Amino acid sequence: MKKIKYLAFFLFCAYTLSSFINVYGGEKIIHNTKTGEVHKGDEVLFYMDVKNYAFGLGDYSVKNLAKKELFYVKHEHYTTSTSAVPAGQIDPNKVSYFKILFFNNNKTVEIPITTNGNLARSFIKDGLIVNGDLDTLAQARYILINGNEYSKTRYGSNNNNGNTIIINTPPPANSNGFNLHIQH
């Protein structure tokens, strides 16, 4: 029985450690949150500096090897309901995601929340970072595939923040213009 407890503890520790060290292509991809370095073995692949870190989530500034900022990963969230949640409980109506702003073309893309190690690994796996810099063809594909689905859900497909614009026609008989009514 004692051996089973030690084995369970060992497996728990190994699993916890593996969540911090990600494996890609047989080699470890490691994100050092203090230096911002993302490396495979001894090779630095790019930099991912942590910004505005709070409650286990943060924003990230992704830079090439010359430390020029390529894109910014911002943690966004919204609530799908106005009902109150008791203190200390997780809000099941809260939606969190990362919004990525690319500085070379000012385009954005939204992706699900993940750990910083998995985020760094996904940038390599999806081909965004190649030879320490942004691959613009992979970037275009990444934007096309992922899109901005969270914003579409958050603001509606017409993306006008929920405002409805009603234009009444024809104009009243005693008027020369038209009526414009904005309904909130």
mmCIF file of C-alpha atoms in Angstrom:
data_model
loop_
_atom_site.group_PDB
_atom_site.id
_atom_site.type_symbol
_atom_site.label_atom_id
_atom_site.label_comp_id
_atom_site.label_asym_id
_atom_site.label_seq_id
_atom_site.Cartn_x
_atom_site.Cartn_y
_atom_site.Cartn_z
ATOM 1 C CA MET A 1 0.000 0.000 0.000
ATOM 2 C CA LYS A 2 2.859 2.342 0.812
ATOM 3 C CA LYS A 3 4.415 1.673 -2.611
ATOM 4 C CA ILE A 4 1.168 2.664 -4.325
ATOM 5 C CA LYS A 5 1.100 5.988 -2.444
ATOM 6 C CA TYR A 6 4.710 6.700 -3.454
ATOM 7 C CA LEU A 7 3.957 5.735 -7.053
ATOM 8 C CA ALA A 8 0.864 7.952 -7.108
ATOM 9 C CA PHE A 9 2.886 10.847 -5.638
ATOM 10 C CA PHE A 10 5.667 10.294 -8.199
ATOM 11 C CA LEU A 11 3.181 10.234 -11.079
ATOM 12 C CA PHE A 12 1.525 13.409 -9.791
ATOM 13 C CA CYS A 13 4.897 15.176 -9.605
ATOM 14 C CA ALA A 14 5.891 13.955 -13.058
ATOM 15 C CA TYR A 15 2.577 15.129 -14.516
ATOM 16 C CA THR A 16 2.899 18.533 -12.833
ATOM 17 C CA LEU A 17 6.453 18.947 -14.109
ATOM 18 C CA SER A 18 5.422 17.945 -17.623
ATOM 19 C CA SER A 19 2.842 20.744 -17.645
ATOM 20 C CA PHE A 20 5.687 23.245 -17.355
ATOM 21 C CA ILE A 21 7.991 21.618 -19.896
ATOM 22 C CA ASN A 22 6.479 20.956 -23.292
ATOM 23 C CA VAL A 23 7.833 18.461 -25.784
ATOM 24 C CA TYR A 24 7.897 19.253 -29.486
ATOM 25 C CA GLY A 25 9.716 17.195 -32.106
ATOM 26 C CA GLY A 26 11.364 15.081 -29.418
ATOM 27 C CA GLU A 27 13.060 18.106 -27.823
ATOM 28 C CA LYS A 28 11.843 20.240 -24.965
ATOM 29 C CA ILE A 29 10.374 23.649 -25.738
ATOM 30 C CA ILE A 30 10.888 25.751 -22.628
ATOM 31 C CA HIS A 31 9.557 29.235 -21.918
ATOM 32 C CA ASN A 32 11.583 31.009 -19.257
ATOM 33 C CA THR A 33 9.136 33.541 -17.830
ATOM 34 C CA LYS A 34 11.912 35.565 -16.158
ATOM 35 C CA THR A 35 14.035 36.156 -19.289
ATOM 36 C CA GLY A 36 11.252 35.712 -21.842
ATOM 37 C CA GLU A 37 13.376 33.224 -23.780
ATOM 38 C CA VAL A 38 11.649 30.397 -25.612
ATOM 39 C CA HIS A 39 14.206 27.765 -26.452
ATOM 40 C CA LYS A 40 14.688 24.248 -27.680
ATOM 41 C CA GLY A 41 17.725 22.775 -25.999
ATOM 42 C CA ASP A 42 20.349 25.545 -25.957
ATOM 43 C CA GLU A 43 18.910 27.360 -29.003
ATOM 44 C CA VAL A 44 16.815 30.482 -28.335
ATOM 45 C CA LEU A 45 13.907 30.451 -30.799
ATOM 46 C CA PHE A 46 12.212 33.774 -29.906
ATOM 47 C CA TYR A 47 11.228 35.894 -26.911
ATOM 48 C CA MET A 48 7.842 35.960 -25.187
ATOM 49 C CA ASP A 49 7.797 38.527 -22.372
ATOM 50 C CA VAL A 50 5.043 38.274 -19.768
ATOM 51 C CA LYS A 51 3.029 41.474 -19.227
ATOM 52 C CA ASN A 52 0.137 42.320 -16.867
ATOM 53 C CA TYR A 53 0.260 38.955 -15.109
ATOM 54 C CA ALA A 54 -2.518 38.395 -12.563
ATOM 55 C CA PHE A 55 -4.475 35.411 -11.259
ATOM 56 C CA GLY A 56 -2.629 32.877 -13.422
ATOM 57 C CA LEU A 57 -3.176 34.721 -16.699
ATOM 58 C CA GLY A 58 -1.296 37.458 -18.457
ATOM 59 C CA ASP A 59 -0.499 39.164 -21.701
ATOM 60 C CA TYR A 60 2.582 38.350 -23.785
ATOM 61 C CA SER A 61 4.802 40.427 -26.030
ATOM 62 C CA VAL A 62 6.313 38.138 -28.692
ATOM 63 C CA LYS A 63 9.633 39.312 -30.154
ATOM 64 C CA ASN A 64 12.084 38.047 -32.731
ATOM 65 C CA LEU A 65 15.733 37.256 -31.940
ATOM 66 C CA ALA A 66 16.665 40.937 -32.416
ATOM 67 C CA LYS A 67 13.974 41.685 -29.766
ATOM 68 C CA LYS A 68 11.736 43.541 -32.226
ATOM 69 C CA GLU A 69 8.108 43.114 -31.185
ATOM 70 C CA LEU A 70 6.223 40.945 -33.707
ATOM 71 C CA PHE A 71 2.842 40.601 -32.049
ATOM 72 C CA TYR A 72 1.043 41.062 -28.751
ATOM 73 C CA VAL A 73 -1.091 38.402 -27.074
ATOM 74 C CA LYS A 74 -3.753 39.952 -24.841
ATOM 75 C CA HIS A 75 -5.968 38.100 -22.395
ATOM 76 C CA GLU A 76 -9.601 39.098 -22.982
ATOM 77 C CA HIS A 77 -12.795 37.983 -21.262
ATOM 78 C CA TYR A 78 -16.487 38.712 -21.104
ATOM 79 C CA THR A 79 -19.537 37.377 -19.325
ATOM 80 C CA THR A 80 -22.483 35.915 -21.207
ATOM 81 C CA SER A 81 -24.952 36.543 -18.396
ATOM 82 C CA THR A 82 -25.734 39.318 -15.935
ATOM 83 C CA SER A 83 -26.693 36.924 -13.137
ATOM 84 C CA ALA A 84 -24.567 37.180 -10.006
ATOM 85 C CA VAL A 85 -22.207 34.396 -8.964
ATOM 86 C CA PRO A 86 -21.619 33.774 -5.229
ATOM 87 C CA ALA A 87 -18.227 34.868 -3.907
ATOM 88 C CA GLY A 88 -15.536 32.244 -4.256
ATOM 89 C CA GLN A 89 -17.218 30.384 -7.116
ATOM 90 C CA ILE A 90 -16.074 30.262 -10.711
ATOM 91 C CA ASP A 91 -18.407 32.110 -13.056
ATOM 92 C CA PRO A 92 -19.642 29.538 -15.619
ATOM 93 C CA ASN A 93 -20.725 32.423 -17.858
ATOM 94 C CA LYS A 94 -17.238 33.934 -18.134
ATOM 95 C CA VAL A 95 -15.539 33.406 -21.501
ATOM 96 C CA SER A 96 -11.768 33.916 -21.666
ATOM 97 C CA TYR A 97 -9.583 33.950 -24.759
ATOM 98 C CA PHE A 98 -6.372 35.403 -26.202
ATOM 99 C CA LYS A 99 -6.551 38.164 -28.803
ATOM 100 C CA ILE A 100 -3.383 38.440 -30.897
ATOM 101 C CA LEU A 101 -2.494 41.721 -32.609
ATOM 102 C CA PHE A 102 0.114 41.437 -35.373
ATOM 103 C CA PHE A 103 2.121 44.656 -35.746
ATOM 104 C CA ASN A 104 3.222 44.118 -39.359
ATOM 105 C CA ASN A 105 -0.340 44.444 -40.712
ATOM 106 C CA ASN A 106 -2.523 45.398 -37.690
ATOM 107 C CA LYS A 107 -4.631 42.240 -38.101
ATOM 108 C CA THR A 108 -6.028 40.339 -35.151
ATOM 109 C CA VAL A 109 -6.881 36.742 -34.410
ATOM 110 C CA GLU A 110 -8.482 35.112 -31.373
ATOM 111 C CA ILE A 111 -7.565 31.764 -29.858
ATOM 112 C CA PRO A 112 -8.597 29.763 -26.780
ATOM 113 C CA ILE A 113 -6.800 30.325 -23.477
ATOM 114 C CA THR A 114 -3.850 28.016 -22.855
ATOM 115 C CA THR A 115 -0.710 27.909 -20.714
ATOM 116 C CA ASN A 116 2.273 30.042 -21.671
ATOM 117 C CA GLY A 117 4.307 26.942 -22.578
ATOM 118 C CA ASN A 118 1.580 25.572 -24.832
ATOM 119 C CA LEU A 119 1.146 29.023 -26.363
ATOM 120 C CA ALA A 120 4.856 29.225 -27.235
ATOM 121 C CA ARG A 121 4.799 25.687 -28.586
ATOM 122 C CA SER A 122 1.744 26.440 -30.745
ATOM 123 C CA PHE A 123 3.538 29.408 -32.360
ATOM 124 C CA ILE A 124 6.294 27.030 -33.450
ATOM 125 C CA LYS A 125 3.958 24.171 -34.425
ATOM 126 C CA ASP A 126 1.756 26.482 -36.510
ATOM 127 C CA GLY A 127 4.834 27.908 -38.235
ATOM 128 C CA LEU A 128 4.393 31.502 -37.039
ATOM 129 C CA ILE A 129 7.965 31.704 -35.792
ATOM 130 C CA VAL A 130 10.600 30.354 -38.186
ATOM 131 C CA ASN A 131 14.324 31.011 -37.750
ATOM 132 C CA GLY A 132 13.515 33.448 -34.949
ATOM 133 C CA ASP A 133 11.182 35.660 -36.995
ATOM 134 C CA LEU A 134 7.539 35.899 -38.131
ATOM 135 C CA ASP A 135 6.598 33.895 -41.234
ATOM 136 C CA THR A 136 4.011 36.077 -43.015
ATOM 137 C CA LEU A 137 2.530 33.215 -45.082
ATOM 138 C CA ALA A 138 1.969 31.164 -41.926
ATOM 139 C CA GLN A 139 0.552 34.291 -40.283
ATOM 140 C CA ALA A 140 -2.037 34.751 -43.067
ATOM 141 C CA ARG A 141 -3.032 31.062 -42.778
ATOM 142 C CA TYR A 142 -3.209 31.334 -38.956
ATOM 143 C CA ILE A 143 -5.527 34.370 -39.175
ATOM 144 C CA LEU A 144 -7.723 32.708 -41.800
ATOM 145 C CA ILE A 145 -8.081 29.469 -39.799
ATOM 146 C CA ASN A 146 -8.642 31.000 -36.354
ATOM 147 C CA GLY A 147 -10.508 34.224 -37.183
ATOM 148 C CA ASN A 148 -12.169 36.358 -34.518
ATOM 149 C CA GLU A 149 -14.972 34.061 -33.364
ATOM 150 C CA TYR A 150 -14.994 35.313 -29.770
ATOM 151 C CA SER A 151 -15.649 38.912 -30.855
ATOM 152 C CA LYS A 152 -18.398 37.756 -33.209
ATOM 153 C CA THR A 153 -20.087 36.012 -30.285
ATOM 154 C CA ARG A 154 -19.388 38.844 -27.864
ATOM 155 C CA TYR A 155 -20.581 41.707 -30.055
ATOM 156 C CA GLY A 156 -22.848 39.896 -32.504
ATOM 157 C CA SER A 157 -22.100 39.123 -36.121
ATOM 158 C CA ASN A 158 -22.715 42.700 -37.257
ATOM 159 C CA ASN A 159 -20.065 43.866 -34.736
ATOM 160 C CA ASN A 160 -21.892 47.089 -33.831
ATOM 161 C CA ASN A 161 -21.887 46.574 -30.055
ATOM 162 C CA GLY A 162 -25.544 45.560 -30.019
ATOM 163 C CA ASN A 163 -26.943 48.881 -31.268
ATOM 164 C CA THR A 164 -29.787 48.567 -33.735
ATOM 165 C CA ILE A 165 -30.152 51.322 -36.318
ATOM 166 C CA ILE A 166 -33.644 51.771 -37.730
ATOM 167 C CA ILE A 167 -34.198 54.040 -40.711
ATOM 168 C CA ASN A 168 -37.861 54.849 -41.220
ATOM 169 C CA THR A 169 -39.061 55.454 -44.777
ATOM 170 C CA PRO A 170 -40.985 57.147 -46.303
ATOM 171 C CA PRO A 171 -40.599 60.468 -44.473
ATOM 172 C CA PRO A 172 -43.656 62.114 -42.927
ATOM 173 C CA ALA A 173 -45.746 64.242 -45.304
ATOM 174 C CA ASN A 174 -44.769 67.466 -43.546
ATOM 175 C CA SER A 175 -40.983 66.825 -43.668
ATOM 176 C CA ASN A 176 -38.311 67.199 -46.333
ATOM 177 C CA GLY A 177 -35.816 64.750 -44.782
ATOM 178 C CA PHE A 178 -35.773 61.331 -43.178
ATOM 179 C CA ASN A 179 -36.066 60.021 -39.639
ATOM 180 C CA LEU A 180 -33.128 58.264 -38.034
ATOM 181 C CA HIS A 181 -33.701 56.496 -34.741
ATOM 182 C CA ILE A 182 -30.879 54.731 -32.886
ATOM 183 C CA GLN A 183 -32.183 52.176 -30.431
ATOM 184 C CA HIS A 184 -29.973 50.895 -27.574
#
